[in-house]
Coordinates of C-alpha atoms and ligand atoms in Angstrom, one line a residue:
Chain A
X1 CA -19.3 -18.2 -0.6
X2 CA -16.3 -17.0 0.9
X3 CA -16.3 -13.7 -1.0
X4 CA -17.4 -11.1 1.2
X5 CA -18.3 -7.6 0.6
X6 CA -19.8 -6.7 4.0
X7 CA -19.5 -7.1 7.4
X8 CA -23.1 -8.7 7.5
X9 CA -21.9 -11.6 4.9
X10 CA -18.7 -12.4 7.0
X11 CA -20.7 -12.5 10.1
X12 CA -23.3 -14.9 9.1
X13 CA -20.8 -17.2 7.1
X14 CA -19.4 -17.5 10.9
X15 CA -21.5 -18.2 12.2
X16 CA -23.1 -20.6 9.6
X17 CA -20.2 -22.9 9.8
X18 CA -19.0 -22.3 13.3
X19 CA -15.5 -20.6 12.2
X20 CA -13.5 -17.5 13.5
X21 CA -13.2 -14.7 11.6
X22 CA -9.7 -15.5 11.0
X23 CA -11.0 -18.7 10.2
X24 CA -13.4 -18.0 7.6
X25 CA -10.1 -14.8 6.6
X26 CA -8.0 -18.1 5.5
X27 CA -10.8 -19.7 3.9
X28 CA -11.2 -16.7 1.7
X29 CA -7.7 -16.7 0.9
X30 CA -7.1 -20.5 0.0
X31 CA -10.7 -19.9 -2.3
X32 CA -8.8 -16.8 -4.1
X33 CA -7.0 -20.3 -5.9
X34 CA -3.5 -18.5 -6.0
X35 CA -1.6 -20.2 -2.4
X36 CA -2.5 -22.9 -0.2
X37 CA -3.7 -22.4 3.2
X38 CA 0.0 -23.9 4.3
X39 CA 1.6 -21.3 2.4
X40 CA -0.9 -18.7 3.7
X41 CA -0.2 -19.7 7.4
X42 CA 3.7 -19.4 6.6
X43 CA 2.8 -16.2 5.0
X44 CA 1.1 -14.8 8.2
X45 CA 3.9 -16.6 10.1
X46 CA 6.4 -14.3 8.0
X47 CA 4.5 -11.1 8.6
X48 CA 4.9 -11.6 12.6
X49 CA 8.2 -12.5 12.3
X50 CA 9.1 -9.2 10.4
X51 CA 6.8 -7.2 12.8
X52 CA 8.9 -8.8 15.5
X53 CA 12.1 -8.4 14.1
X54 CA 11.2 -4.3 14.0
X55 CA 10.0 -4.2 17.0
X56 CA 13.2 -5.4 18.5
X57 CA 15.6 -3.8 16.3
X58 CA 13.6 -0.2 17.2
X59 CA 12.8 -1.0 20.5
X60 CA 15.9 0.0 22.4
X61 CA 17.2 2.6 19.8
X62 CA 18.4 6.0 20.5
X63 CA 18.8 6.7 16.3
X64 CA 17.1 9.7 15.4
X65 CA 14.4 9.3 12.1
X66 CA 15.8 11.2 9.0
X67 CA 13.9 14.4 9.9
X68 CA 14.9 13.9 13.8
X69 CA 11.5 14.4 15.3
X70 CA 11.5 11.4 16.3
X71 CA 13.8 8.3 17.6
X72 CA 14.1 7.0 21.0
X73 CA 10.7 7.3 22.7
X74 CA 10.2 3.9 22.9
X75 CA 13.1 3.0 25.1
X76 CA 11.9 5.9 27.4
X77 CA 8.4 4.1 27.2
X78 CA 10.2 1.1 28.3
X79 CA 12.6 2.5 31.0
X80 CA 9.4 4.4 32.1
X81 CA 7.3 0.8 33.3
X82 CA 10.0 -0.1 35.6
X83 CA 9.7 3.4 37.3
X84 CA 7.0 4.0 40.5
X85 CA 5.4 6.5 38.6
X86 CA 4.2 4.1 35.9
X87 CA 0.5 3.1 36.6
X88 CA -0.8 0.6 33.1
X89 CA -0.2 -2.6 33.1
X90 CA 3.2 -4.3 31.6
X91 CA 1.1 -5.3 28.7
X92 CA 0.0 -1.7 28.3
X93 CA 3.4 -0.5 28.2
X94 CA 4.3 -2.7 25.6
X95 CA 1.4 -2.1 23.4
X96 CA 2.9 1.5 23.5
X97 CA 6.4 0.7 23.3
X98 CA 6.3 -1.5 20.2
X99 CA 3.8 0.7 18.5
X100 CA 6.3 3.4 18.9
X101 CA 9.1 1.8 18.2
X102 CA 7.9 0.0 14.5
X103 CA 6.7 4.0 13.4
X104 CA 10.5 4.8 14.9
X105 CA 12.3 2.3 12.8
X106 CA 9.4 3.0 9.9
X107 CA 10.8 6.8 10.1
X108 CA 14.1 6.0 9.9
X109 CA 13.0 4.5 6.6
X110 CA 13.7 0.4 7.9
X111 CA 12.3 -2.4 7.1
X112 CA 8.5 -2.7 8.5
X113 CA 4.6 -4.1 7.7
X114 CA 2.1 -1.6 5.8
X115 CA -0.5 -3.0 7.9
X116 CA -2.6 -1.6 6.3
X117 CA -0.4 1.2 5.4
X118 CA 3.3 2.5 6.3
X119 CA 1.3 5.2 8.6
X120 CA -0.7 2.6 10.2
X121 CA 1.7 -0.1 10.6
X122 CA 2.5 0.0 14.7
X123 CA -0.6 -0.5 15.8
X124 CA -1.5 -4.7 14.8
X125 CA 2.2 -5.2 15.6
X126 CA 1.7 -3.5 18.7
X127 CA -1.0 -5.0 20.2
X128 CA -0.6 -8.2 18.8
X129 CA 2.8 -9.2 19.6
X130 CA 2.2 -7.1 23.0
X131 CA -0.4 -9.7 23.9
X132 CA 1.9 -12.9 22.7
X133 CA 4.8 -12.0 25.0
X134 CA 2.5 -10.7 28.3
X135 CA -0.4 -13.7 27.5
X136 CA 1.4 -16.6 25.7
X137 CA -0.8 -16.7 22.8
X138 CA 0.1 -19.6 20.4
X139 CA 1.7 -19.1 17.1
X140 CA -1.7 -20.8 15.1
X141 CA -4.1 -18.4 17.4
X142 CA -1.5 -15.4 16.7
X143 CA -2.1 -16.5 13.1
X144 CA -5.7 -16.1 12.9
X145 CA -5.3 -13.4 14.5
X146 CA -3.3 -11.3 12.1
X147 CA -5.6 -12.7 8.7
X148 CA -8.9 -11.7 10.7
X149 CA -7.0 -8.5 11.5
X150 CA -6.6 -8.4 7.4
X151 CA -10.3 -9.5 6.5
X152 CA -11.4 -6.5 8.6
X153 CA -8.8 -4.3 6.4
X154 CA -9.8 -6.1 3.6
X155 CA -13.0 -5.6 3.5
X156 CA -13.4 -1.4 5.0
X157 CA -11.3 -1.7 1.3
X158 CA -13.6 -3.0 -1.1
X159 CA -15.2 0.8 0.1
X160 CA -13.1 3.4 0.6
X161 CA -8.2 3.6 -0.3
X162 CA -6.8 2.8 2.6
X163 CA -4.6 6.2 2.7
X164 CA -4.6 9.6 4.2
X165 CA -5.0 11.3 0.6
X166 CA -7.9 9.0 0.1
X167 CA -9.8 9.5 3.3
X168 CA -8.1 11.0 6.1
X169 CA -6.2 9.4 9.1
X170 CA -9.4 7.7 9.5
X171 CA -8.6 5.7 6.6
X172 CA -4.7 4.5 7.9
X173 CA -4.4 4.5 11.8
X174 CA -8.3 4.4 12.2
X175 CA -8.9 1.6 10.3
X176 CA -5.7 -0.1 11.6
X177 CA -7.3 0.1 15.0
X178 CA -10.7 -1.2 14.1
X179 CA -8.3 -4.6 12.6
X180 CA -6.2 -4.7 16.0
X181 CA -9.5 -4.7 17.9
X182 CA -10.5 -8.0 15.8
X183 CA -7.4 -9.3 16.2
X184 CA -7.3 -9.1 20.1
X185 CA -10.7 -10.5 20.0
X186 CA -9.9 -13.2 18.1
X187 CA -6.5 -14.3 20.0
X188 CA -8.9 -14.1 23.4
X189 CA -10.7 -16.5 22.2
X190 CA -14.4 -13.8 21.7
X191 CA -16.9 -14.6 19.2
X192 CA -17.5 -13.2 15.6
X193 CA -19.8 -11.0 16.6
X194 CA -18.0 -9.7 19.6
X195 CA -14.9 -9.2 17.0
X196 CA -17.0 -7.0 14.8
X197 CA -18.4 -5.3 17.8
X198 CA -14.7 -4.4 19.0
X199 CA -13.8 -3.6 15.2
X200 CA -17.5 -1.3 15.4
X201 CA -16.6 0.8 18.9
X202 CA -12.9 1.0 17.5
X203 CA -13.9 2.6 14.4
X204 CA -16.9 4.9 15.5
X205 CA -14.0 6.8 17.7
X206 CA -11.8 7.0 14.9
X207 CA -13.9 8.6 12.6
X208 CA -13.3 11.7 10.8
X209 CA -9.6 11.9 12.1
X210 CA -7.9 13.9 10.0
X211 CA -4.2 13.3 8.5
X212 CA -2.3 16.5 8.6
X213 CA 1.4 15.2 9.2
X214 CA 3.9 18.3 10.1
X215 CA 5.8 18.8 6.9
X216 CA 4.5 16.1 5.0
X217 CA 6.7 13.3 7.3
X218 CA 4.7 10.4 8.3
X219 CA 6.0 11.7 12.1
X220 CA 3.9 13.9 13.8
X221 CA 1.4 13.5 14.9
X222 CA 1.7 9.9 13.4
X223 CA 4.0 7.9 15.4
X224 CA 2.0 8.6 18.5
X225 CA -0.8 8.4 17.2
X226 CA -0.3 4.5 16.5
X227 CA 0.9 4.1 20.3
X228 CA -2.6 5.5 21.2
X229 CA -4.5 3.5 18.5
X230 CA -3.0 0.4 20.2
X231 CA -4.6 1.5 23.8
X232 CA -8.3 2.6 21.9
X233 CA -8.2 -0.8 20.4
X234 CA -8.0 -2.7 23.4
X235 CA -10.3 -0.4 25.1
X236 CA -12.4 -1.6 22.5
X237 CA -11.6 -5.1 22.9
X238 CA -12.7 -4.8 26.4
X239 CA -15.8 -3.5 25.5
X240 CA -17.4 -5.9 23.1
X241 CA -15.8 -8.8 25.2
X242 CA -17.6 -7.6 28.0
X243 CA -20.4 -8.3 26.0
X244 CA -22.0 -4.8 24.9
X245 CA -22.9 -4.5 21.0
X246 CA -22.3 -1.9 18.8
X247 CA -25.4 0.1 18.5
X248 CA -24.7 1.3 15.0
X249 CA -24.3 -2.2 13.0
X250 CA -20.4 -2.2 11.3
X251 CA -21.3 -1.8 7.8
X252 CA -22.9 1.7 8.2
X253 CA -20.1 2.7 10.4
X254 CA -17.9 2.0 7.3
X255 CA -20.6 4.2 5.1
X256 CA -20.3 6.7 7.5
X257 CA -16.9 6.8 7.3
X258 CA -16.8 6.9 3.5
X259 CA -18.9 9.9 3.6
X260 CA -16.9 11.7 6.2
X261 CA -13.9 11.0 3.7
X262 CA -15.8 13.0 0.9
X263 CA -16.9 15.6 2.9
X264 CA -13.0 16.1 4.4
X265 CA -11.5 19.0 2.7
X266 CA -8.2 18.2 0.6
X267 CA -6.2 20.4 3.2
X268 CA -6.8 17.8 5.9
X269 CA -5.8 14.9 3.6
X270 CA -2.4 14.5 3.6
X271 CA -1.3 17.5 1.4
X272 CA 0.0 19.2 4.7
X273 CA -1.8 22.1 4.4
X274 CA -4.3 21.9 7.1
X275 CA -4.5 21.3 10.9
X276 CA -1.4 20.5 12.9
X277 CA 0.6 20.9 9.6
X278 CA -0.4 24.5 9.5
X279 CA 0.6 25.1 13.3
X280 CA 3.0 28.0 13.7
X281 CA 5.5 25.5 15.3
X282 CA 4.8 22.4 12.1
X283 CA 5.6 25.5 9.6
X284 CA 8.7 26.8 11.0
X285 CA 9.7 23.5 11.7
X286 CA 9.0 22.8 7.7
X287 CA 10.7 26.1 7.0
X288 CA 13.7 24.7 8.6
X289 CA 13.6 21.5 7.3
X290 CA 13.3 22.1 3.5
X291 CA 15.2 25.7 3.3
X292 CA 18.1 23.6 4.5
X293 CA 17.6 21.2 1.1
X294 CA 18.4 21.9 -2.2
X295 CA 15.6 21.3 -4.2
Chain B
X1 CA -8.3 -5.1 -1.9
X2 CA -11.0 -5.8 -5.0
X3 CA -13.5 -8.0 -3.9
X4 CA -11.4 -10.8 -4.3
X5 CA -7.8 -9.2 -3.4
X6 CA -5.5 -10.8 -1.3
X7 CA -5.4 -10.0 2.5
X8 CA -1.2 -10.0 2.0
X9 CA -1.9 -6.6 0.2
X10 CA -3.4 -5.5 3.6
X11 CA -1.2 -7.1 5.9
X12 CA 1.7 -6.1 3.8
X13 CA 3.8 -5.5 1.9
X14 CA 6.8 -5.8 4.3
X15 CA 8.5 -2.3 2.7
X16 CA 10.9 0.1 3.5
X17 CA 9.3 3.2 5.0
X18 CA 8.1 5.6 5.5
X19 CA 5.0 5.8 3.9
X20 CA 3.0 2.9 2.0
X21 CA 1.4 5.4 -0.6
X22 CA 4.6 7.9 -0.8
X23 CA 7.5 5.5 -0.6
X24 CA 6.3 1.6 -1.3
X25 CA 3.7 2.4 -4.3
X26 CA 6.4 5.4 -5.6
X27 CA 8.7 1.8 -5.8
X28 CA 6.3 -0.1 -7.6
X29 CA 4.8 2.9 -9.9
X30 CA 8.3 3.1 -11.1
X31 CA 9.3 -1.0 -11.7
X32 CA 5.7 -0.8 -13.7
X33 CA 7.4 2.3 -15.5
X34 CA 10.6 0.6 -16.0
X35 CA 8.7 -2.7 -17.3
X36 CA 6.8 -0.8 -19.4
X37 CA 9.8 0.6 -21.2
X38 CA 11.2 -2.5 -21.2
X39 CA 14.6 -1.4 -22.2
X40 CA 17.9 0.4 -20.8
X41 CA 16.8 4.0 -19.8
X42 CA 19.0 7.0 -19.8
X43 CA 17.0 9.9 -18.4
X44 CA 14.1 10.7 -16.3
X45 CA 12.0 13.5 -15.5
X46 CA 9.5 12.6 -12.6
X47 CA 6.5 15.2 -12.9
X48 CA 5.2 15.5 -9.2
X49 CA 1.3 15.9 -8.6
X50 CA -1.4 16.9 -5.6
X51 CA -0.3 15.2 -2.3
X52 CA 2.9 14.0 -4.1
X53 CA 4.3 17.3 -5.2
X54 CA 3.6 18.6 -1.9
X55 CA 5.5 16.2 0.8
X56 CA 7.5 14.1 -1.4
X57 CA 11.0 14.7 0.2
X58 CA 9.7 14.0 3.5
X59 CA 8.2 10.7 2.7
X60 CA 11.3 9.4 0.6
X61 CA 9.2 9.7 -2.7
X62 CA 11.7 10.8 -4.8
X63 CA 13.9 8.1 -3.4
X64 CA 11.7 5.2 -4.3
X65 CA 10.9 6.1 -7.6
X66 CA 14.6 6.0 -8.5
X67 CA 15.0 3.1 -7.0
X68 CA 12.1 1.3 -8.9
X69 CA 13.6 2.8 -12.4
X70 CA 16.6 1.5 -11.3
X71 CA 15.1 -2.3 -10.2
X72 CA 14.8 -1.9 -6.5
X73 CA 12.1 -4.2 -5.0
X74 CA 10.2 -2.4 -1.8
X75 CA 11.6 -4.3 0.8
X76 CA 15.4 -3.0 -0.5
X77 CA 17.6 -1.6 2.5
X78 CA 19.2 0.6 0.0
X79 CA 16.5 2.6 -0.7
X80 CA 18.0 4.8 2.2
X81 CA 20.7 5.0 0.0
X82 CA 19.1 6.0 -3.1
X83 CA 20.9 9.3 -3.9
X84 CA 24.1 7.7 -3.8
X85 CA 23.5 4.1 -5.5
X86 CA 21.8 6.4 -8.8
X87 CA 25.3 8.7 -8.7
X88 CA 27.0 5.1 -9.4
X89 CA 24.7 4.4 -12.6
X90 CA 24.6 6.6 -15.5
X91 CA 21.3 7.4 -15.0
X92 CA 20.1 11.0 -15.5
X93 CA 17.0 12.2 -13.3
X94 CA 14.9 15.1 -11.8
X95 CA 12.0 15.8 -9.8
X96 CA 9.7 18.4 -10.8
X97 CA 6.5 19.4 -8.6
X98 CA 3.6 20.8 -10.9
X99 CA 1.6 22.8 -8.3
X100 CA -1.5 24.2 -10.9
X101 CA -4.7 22.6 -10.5
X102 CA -5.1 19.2 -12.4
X103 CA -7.3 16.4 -13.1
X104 CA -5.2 13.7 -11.3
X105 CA -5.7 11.9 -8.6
X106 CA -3.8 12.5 -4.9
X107 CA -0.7 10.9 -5.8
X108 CA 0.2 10.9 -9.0
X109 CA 3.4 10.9 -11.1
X110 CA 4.4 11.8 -14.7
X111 CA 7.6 9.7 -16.2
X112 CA 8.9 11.4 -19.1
X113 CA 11.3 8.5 -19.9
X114 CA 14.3 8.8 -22.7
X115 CA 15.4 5.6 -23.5
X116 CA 19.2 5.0 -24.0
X117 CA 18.1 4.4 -27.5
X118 CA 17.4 7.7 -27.8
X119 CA 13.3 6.9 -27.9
X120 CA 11.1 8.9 -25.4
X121 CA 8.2 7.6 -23.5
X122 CA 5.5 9.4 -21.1
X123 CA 3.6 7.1 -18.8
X124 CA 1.4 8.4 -15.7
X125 CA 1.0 6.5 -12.9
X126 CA -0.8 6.9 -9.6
X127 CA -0.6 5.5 -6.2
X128 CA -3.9 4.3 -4.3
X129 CA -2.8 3.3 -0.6
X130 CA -1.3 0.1 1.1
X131 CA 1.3 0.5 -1.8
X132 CA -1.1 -0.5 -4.4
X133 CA -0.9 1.5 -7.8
X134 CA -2.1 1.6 -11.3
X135 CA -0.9 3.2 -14.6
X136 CA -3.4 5.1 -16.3
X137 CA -1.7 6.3 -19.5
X138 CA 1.4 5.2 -21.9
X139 CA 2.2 8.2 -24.4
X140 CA -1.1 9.4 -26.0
X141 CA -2.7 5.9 -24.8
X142 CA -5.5 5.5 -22.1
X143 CA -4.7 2.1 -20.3
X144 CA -5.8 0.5 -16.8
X145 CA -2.7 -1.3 -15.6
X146 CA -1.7 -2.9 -12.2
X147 CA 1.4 -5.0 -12.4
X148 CA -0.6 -7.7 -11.3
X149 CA 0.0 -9.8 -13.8
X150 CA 2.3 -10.1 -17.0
X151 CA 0.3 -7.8 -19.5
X152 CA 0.1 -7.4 -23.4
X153 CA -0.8 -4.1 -24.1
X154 CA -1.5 -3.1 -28.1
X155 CA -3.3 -0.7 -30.2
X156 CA -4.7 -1.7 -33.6
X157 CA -7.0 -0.6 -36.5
X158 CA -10.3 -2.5 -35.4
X159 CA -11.3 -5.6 -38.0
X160 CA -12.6 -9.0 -38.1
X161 CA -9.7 -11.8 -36.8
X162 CA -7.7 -9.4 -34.5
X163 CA -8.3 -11.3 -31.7
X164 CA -7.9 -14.8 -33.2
X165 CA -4.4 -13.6 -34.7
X166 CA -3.1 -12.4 -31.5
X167 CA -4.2 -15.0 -28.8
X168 CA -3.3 -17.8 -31.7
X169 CA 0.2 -16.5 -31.5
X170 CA -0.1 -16.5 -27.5
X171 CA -1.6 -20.3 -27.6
X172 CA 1.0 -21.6 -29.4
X173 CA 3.4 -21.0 -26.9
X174 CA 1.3 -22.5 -24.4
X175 CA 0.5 -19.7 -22.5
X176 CA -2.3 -19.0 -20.0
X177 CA -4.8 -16.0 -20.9
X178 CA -5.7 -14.7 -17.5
X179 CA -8.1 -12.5 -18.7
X180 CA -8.5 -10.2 -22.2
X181 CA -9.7 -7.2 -22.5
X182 CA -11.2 -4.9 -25.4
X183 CA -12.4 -1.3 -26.5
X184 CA -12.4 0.4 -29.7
X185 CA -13.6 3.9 -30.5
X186 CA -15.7 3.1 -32.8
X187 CA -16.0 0.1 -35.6
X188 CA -12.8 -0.1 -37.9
X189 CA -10.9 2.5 -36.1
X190 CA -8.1 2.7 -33.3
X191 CA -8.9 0.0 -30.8
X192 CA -7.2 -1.6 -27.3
X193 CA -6.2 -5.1 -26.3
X194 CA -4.8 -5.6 -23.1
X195 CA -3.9 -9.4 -22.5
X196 CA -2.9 -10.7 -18.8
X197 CA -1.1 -14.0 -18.9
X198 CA 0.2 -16.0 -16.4
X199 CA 3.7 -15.5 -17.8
X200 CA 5.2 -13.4 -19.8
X201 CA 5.6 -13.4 -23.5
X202 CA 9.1 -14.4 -24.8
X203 CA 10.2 -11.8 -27.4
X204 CA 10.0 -13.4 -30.5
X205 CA 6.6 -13.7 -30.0
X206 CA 6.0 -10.3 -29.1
X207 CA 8.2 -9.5 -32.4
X208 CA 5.2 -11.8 -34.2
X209 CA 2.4 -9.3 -32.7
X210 CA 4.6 -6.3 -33.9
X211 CA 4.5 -7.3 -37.3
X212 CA 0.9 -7.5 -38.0
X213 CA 0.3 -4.8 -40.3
X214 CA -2.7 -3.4 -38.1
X215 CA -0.8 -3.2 -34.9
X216 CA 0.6 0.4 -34.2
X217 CA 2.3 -0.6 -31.2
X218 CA 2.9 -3.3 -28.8
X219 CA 3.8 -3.1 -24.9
X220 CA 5.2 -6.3 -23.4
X221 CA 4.6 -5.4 -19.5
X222 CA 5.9 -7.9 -16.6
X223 CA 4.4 -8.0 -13.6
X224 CA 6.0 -6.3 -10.7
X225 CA 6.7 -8.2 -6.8
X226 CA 3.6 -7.4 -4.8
Ligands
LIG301 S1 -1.8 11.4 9.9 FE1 -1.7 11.0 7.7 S2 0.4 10.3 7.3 FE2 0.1 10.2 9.6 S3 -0.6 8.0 9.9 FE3 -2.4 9.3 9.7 S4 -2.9 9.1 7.5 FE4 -0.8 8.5 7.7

């Protein structure tokens, strides 16, 4: 039974018949009876690609988005890791520099992944293709990678929308970061159940985080925000591949979170009406923005 | 994701942004609109709700929902471009936010569709994350439709052989029921029929349905890209 509905079922169908997560992810896919698993591994292999192809088209841009509050941090990110100053790892730097630039080029309204939304979409990419180019990690294990990274997403779905309105941030860059934490556990080479302990510690941060983008632009505080999340996952990561459980098992951190959705005021769900939206400096920004537009 | 939805709607769609809810699923809400009418359209009023009302310039909104009644797919560079592709069609739209208190859900939109044949059409759609969406309503109808798959939509007077007259007519054209599903109000009045099929129904046959003297009205829905 490949159709899983919690954490709990995934984990022991792992470790049942000795697969990955994204292993058991493609199984699940190939039993849905609508693509093969070679058309689902060209699938996953076209996903990368187009994260890639974002990455480097943003990467090194100076463009300002539509809104201009954003465009060209990740070439400073880049410039930045060559300096003396600079004190992560090269790997680090990219995690940041991607993340940023795929939310750049996503705000300049280019082509880019929902992964598993348009708001969340820099941090898999991120951390992912981060870890390919700094750690060699082979196209089949980058593979995996991404469909456990979309079982995780996948299944936090079956509970709660993946979007802002739905849930709060929680729902977009939180749940992104819980997936990237799988996915760097499953490109390392960790177990199952150190994958859903990373995707566990990942999410129990994120909790709660509320989505209250500056004048409605998927901006501020988002494409930072997914720079971060790329950092907190890997923190994670480190975590559970270090060997330290969750203490809270995953599926009632994804209850949890479901009832800190409903409990989240509709002013701190995307509406921009709450938290940094409602900032003297987001609503004279707003004032500026939209008094310039005709309706 | 249902408990059986694909992982691509997760990891994906590959869209142009900048939101999955606000720009992607404002595409697709409007190709199911467009599919739904089914025919040339001349004007459109897009009626703005809750989160959508609110930040819908900013996240390109109102640009993908023209360019899904005009075709677009959600991985379309020219959905940039939007305002200027629609001033090359004859196409006659506006955007209207309804700020009152309402029943709807986050993101929700309100086509009010004139067809170029001079027919109007209301359909309400909403937009549930990762660019996934549903239509909830076609005119004074109560429906539950995805894009998922082609979809026969009809309303009938309820009797005996409904059923057997439709999917008969489906059968002989050799095509795949997906799944079929049913609700009346009550015996021998106004029932629903919604019919997914693995493709979609040529028109003659869709004619056929029409003309059963118990249909009231028939919508021939194709599926729209994922
Ligand atoms: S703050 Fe809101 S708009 Fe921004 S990424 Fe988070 S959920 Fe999306």
């Amino acid at each position: 039974m490949t159709n899983f509905s919690t954490f709990k079922d995934l984990l022991s169908y792992c470790q049942e018949h000795h697969v990955s997560i994204g292993e058991a992810a493609l199984e699940y896919e190939v039993a849905r009876g609508e693509r093969s698993e070679a058309d689902i591994l060209l699938g996953a292999r076209k996903i990368l690609e187009q994260m890639r192809a974002t990455i480097e088209s943003g990467l090194y841009s100076d463009e300002p988005s539509m809104s201009g509050l954003s465009g060209g941090f990740s070439k400073k990110v880049m410039a930045f890791s060559e300096s003396p100053q600079s004190f992560m790892s090269s790997l680090e730097h990219r995690m940041i520099a991607y993340a940023l630039a795929t939310l750049e080029e996503n705000s300049r309204m280019r082509k880019i992944v929902a992964c598993p939304t348009a708001g969340g979409s820099g941090v898999v990419p991120g951390v992912l293709i981060a870890l390919t180019d700094e750690k060699q990690i082979p196209m089949p294990t980058l593979e995996k990678a991404l469909l456990a990274a979309g079982m995780v997403g996948g299944i936090v779905s079956q509970r709660m929308h993946l979007s802002g309105a739905a849930a709060g941030c929680q729902a977009e860059v939180g749940v992104a970061t819980g997936m990237s934490a799988a996915a760097i556990v499953e490109a390392l080479g960790g177990t199952p159940q150190q994958a859903l302990d990373a995707v566990a510690i990942a999410l129990k941060n994120m909790m709660g985080l509320v989505c209250d983008p500056v004048a409605g632009l998927v901006e501020v505080p988002c494409v930072k925000r997914n720079a971060v999340a790329g950092i907190h996952a890997s923190a994670a990561a480190t975590i559970a591949l270090a060997g330290i459980p969750s203490f809270i098992p995953l599926d009632e951190i994804i209850d949890a979170m479901v009832s800190v959705g409903q409990m989240m005021p509709p002013q701190l769900k995307e509406s921009a009406e709450g938290g940094l939206a409602k900032t003297p400096t987001a609503v004279s920004f707003t004032e500026r923005l939209y008094g310039e537009q005709p309706d | 994701m249902s408990s059986s939805g694909s992982l691509f709607n997760i990891m994906g769609p590959i869209m142009i942004g900048p939101s999955s809810s606000h720009t992607a699923g404002a595409v697709r809400l409007a190709l199911l609109a467009r599919n739904i009418a089914n025919q040339p359209i001349r004007k459109v009023q897009f009626i703005l709700y809750n989160s959508f009302a609110k930040t819908y310039r900013g996240h390109g909104t109102d640009r993908g929902l023209l360019a899904g009644i005009l075709g677009y797919s959600v991985e379309d560079n020219a959905i940039r471009d939007m305002f200027k592709n629609a001033e090359q069609t004859d196409l006659e739209y506006q955007f209207i936010p309804y700020d009152q208190p309402n029943p709807f859900p986050p993101n929700t939109v309100k086509f009010e569709i004139t067809l170029a044949n001079g027919d109007f059409l209301t359909v309400i759609g909403h937009s549930i994350g990762g660019g996934q969406v549903y239509v909830s309503r076609i005119n004074e109808y109560s429906v539950a439709l995805k894009g998922e798959y082609p979809t026969l939509v009809m309303f009938y007077h309820d009797q005996p052989g409904m059923i057997w007259q439709v999917t008969k007519i489906i059968a002989e054209e050799q095509i795949n029921i997906a799944s079929l599903n049913c609700t009346r109000k009550a015996k021998g009045t106004e029932a629903f029929m919604a019919i997914c099929l693995d493709s979609l129904l040529p028109e003659p046959q869709v004619k056929a349905i029409r003309e059963i003297t118990e249909v009231y009205t028939v919508y021939n829905v194709d599926k729209i890209p994922l």
